[in-house]
XYZ file of C-alpha atoms in Angstrom:
188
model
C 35.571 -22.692 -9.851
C 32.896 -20.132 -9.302
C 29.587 -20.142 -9.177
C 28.315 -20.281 -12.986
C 31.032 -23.107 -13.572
C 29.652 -24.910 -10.797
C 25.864 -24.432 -12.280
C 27.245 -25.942 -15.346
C 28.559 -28.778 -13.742
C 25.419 -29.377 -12.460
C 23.999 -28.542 -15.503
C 26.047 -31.304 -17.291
C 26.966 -33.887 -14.376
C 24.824 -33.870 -11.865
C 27.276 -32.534 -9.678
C 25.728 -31.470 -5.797
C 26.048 -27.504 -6.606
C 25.299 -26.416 -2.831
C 27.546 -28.371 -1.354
C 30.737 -27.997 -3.408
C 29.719 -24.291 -3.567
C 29.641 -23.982 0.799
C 33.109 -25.700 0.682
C 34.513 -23.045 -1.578
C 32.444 -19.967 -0.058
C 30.355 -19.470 -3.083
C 26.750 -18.534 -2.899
C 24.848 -20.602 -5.592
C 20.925 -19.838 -7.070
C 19.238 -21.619 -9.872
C 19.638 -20.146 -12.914
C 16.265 -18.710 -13.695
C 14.797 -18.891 -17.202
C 13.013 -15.679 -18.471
C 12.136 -16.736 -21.891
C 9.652 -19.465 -23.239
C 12.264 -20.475 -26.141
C 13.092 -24.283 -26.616
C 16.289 -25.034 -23.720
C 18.527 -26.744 -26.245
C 19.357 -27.216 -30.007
C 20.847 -30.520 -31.331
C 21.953 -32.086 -34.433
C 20.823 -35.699 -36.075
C 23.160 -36.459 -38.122
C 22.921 -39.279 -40.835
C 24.805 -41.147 -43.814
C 23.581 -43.058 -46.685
C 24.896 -46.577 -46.609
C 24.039 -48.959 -49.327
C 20.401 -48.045 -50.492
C 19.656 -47.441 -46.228
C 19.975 -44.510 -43.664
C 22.415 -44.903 -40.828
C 21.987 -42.160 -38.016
C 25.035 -40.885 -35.581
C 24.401 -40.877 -31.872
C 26.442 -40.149 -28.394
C 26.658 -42.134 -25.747
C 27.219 -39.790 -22.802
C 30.433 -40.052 -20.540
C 30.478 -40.341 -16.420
C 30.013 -43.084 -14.045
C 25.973 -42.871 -14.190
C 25.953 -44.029 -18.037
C 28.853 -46.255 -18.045
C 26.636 -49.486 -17.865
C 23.745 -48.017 -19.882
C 22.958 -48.550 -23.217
C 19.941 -49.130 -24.671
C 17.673 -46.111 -24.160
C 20.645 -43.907 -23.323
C 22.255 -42.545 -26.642
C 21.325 -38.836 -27.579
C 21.828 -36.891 -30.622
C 24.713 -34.161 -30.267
C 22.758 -30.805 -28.329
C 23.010 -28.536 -25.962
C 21.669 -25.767 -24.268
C 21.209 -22.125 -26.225
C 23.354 -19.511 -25.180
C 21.330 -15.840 -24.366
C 23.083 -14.805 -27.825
C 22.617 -17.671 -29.659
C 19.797 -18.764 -32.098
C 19.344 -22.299 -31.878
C 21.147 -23.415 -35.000
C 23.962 -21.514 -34.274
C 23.716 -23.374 -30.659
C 23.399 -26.535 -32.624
C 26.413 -26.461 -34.701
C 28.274 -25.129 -31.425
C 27.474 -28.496 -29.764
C 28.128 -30.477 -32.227
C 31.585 -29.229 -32.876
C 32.044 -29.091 -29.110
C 31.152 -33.060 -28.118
C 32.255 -34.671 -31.386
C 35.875 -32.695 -32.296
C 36.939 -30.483 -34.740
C 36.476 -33.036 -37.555
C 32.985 -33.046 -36.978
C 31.006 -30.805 -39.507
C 28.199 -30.703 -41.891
C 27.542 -28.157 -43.882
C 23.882 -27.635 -44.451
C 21.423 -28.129 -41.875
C 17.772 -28.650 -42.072
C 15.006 -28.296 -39.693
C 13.065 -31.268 -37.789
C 11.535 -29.160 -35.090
C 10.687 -29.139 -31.325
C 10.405 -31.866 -29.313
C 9.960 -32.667 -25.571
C 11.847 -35.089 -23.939
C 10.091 -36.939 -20.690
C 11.752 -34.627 -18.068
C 10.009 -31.263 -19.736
C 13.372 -30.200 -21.729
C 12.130 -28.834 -25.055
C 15.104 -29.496 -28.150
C 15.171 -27.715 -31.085
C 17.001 -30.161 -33.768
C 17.876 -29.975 -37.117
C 19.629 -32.960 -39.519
C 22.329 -33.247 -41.820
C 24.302 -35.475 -43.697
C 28.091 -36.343 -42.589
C 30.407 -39.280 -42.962
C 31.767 -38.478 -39.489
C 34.411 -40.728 -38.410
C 33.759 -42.263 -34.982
C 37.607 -42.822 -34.128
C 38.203 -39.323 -33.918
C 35.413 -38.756 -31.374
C 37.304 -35.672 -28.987
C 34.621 -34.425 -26.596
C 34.772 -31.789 -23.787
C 34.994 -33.135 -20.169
C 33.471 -32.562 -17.095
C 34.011 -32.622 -13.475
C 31.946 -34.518 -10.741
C 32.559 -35.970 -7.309
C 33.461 -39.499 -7.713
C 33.103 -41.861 -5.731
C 29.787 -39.905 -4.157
C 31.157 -38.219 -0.811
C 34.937 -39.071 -1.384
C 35.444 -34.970 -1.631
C 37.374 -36.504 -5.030
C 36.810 -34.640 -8.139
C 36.825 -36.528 -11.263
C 37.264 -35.789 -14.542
C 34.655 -37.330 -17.316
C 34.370 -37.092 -20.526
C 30.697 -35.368 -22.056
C 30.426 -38.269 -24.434
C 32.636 -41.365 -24.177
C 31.271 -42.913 -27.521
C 29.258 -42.100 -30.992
C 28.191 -44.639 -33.010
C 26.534 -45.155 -36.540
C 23.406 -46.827 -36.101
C 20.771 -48.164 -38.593
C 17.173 -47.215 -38.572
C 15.912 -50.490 -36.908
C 18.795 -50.269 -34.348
C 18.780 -46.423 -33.312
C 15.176 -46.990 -32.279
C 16.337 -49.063 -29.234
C 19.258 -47.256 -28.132
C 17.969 -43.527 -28.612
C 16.260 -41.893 -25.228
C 12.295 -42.464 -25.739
C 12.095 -38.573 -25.678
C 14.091 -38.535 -29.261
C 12.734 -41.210 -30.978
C 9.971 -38.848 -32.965
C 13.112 -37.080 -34.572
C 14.155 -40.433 -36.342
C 10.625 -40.409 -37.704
C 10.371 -37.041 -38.399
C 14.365 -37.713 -40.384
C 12.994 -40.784 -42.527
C 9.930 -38.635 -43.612
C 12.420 -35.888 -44.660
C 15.178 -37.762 -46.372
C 14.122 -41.225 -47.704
């Protein structure tokens, strides 16, 4: 592990950089952000059930979730890469967290948002029929228990579920809650 896995870790985790890094001899800095760009890019995707909208969201994996739920589901996104423009980063992500049968083919802009902690998101929507039981997402690697020196593997998402429109509003993070607006303007 060197030192941009661990920032990713940390990144993704909240894995204690510092010390894992002094235990393997790595020097570790913040990554520093030189460009006023939106951090991440993210996709809402959404069915039509019936005459109603049902939208997909992840629950994300690790011990600090596990007992969360309402408040704590996401849509799919993740950071931009320095190459990357954000739909590109989008579709990435979304691939990434959900498996390779997870894919929609057009896209459509719902703009920037910012969460409570400052993180800007670019997201777009898209319509899918994405089946939940083949949910294959990446993992990730924290100490677990805290201070046992153990790492643990986690999965990035341990569940994504359909949701409908009065439901998602309670189990979406605060932060998001403007893009389900911003979808029911754009597709009902």
């Amino acid at each position: 592990m060197d030192g941009t896995e661990i920032n990713i870790l940390a990144r993704r985790g909240g894995i204690n950089p510092p010390r894992i890094a002094a235990r393997q001899g790595i020097s570790v800095s913040s990554p520093k952000r030189t460009s006023a760009r939106p951090s991440s890019a993210g996709i809402l995707a959404y069915r039509r059930v019936s005459h109603s909208l049902e939208v997909l969201l992840v629950h994300p994996g690790g011990p600090y979730w596990r007992n969360k739920d309402n408040g704590a589901w996401s849509i799919r996104k993740g950071e931009i890469g320095a190459s990357e423009d954000p739909e590109q980063t989008a579709r990435r992500e979304f691939t990434e967290e959900l498996g390779p049968a997870a894919s929609i083919v057009h896209l459509q802009a719902l703009g920037e948002i910012r969460q409570r902690g400052g993180k800007r998101v670019i997201a777009f929507c898209g319509e899918t029929d994405f089946d939940t039981s083949s949910l294959s997402s990446n993992t990730f690697e924290i100490e677990w228990p805290p201070k046992s020196g153990r790492l643990q593997p986690f999965p990035e998402i341990d569940r994504a579920e359909w949701f409908d429109l009065e439901a998602v509003r309670s189990k979406i993070l605060s932060g998001q809650i403007e893009l389900i607006d911003r979808l029911e303007k754009e597709v009902t």
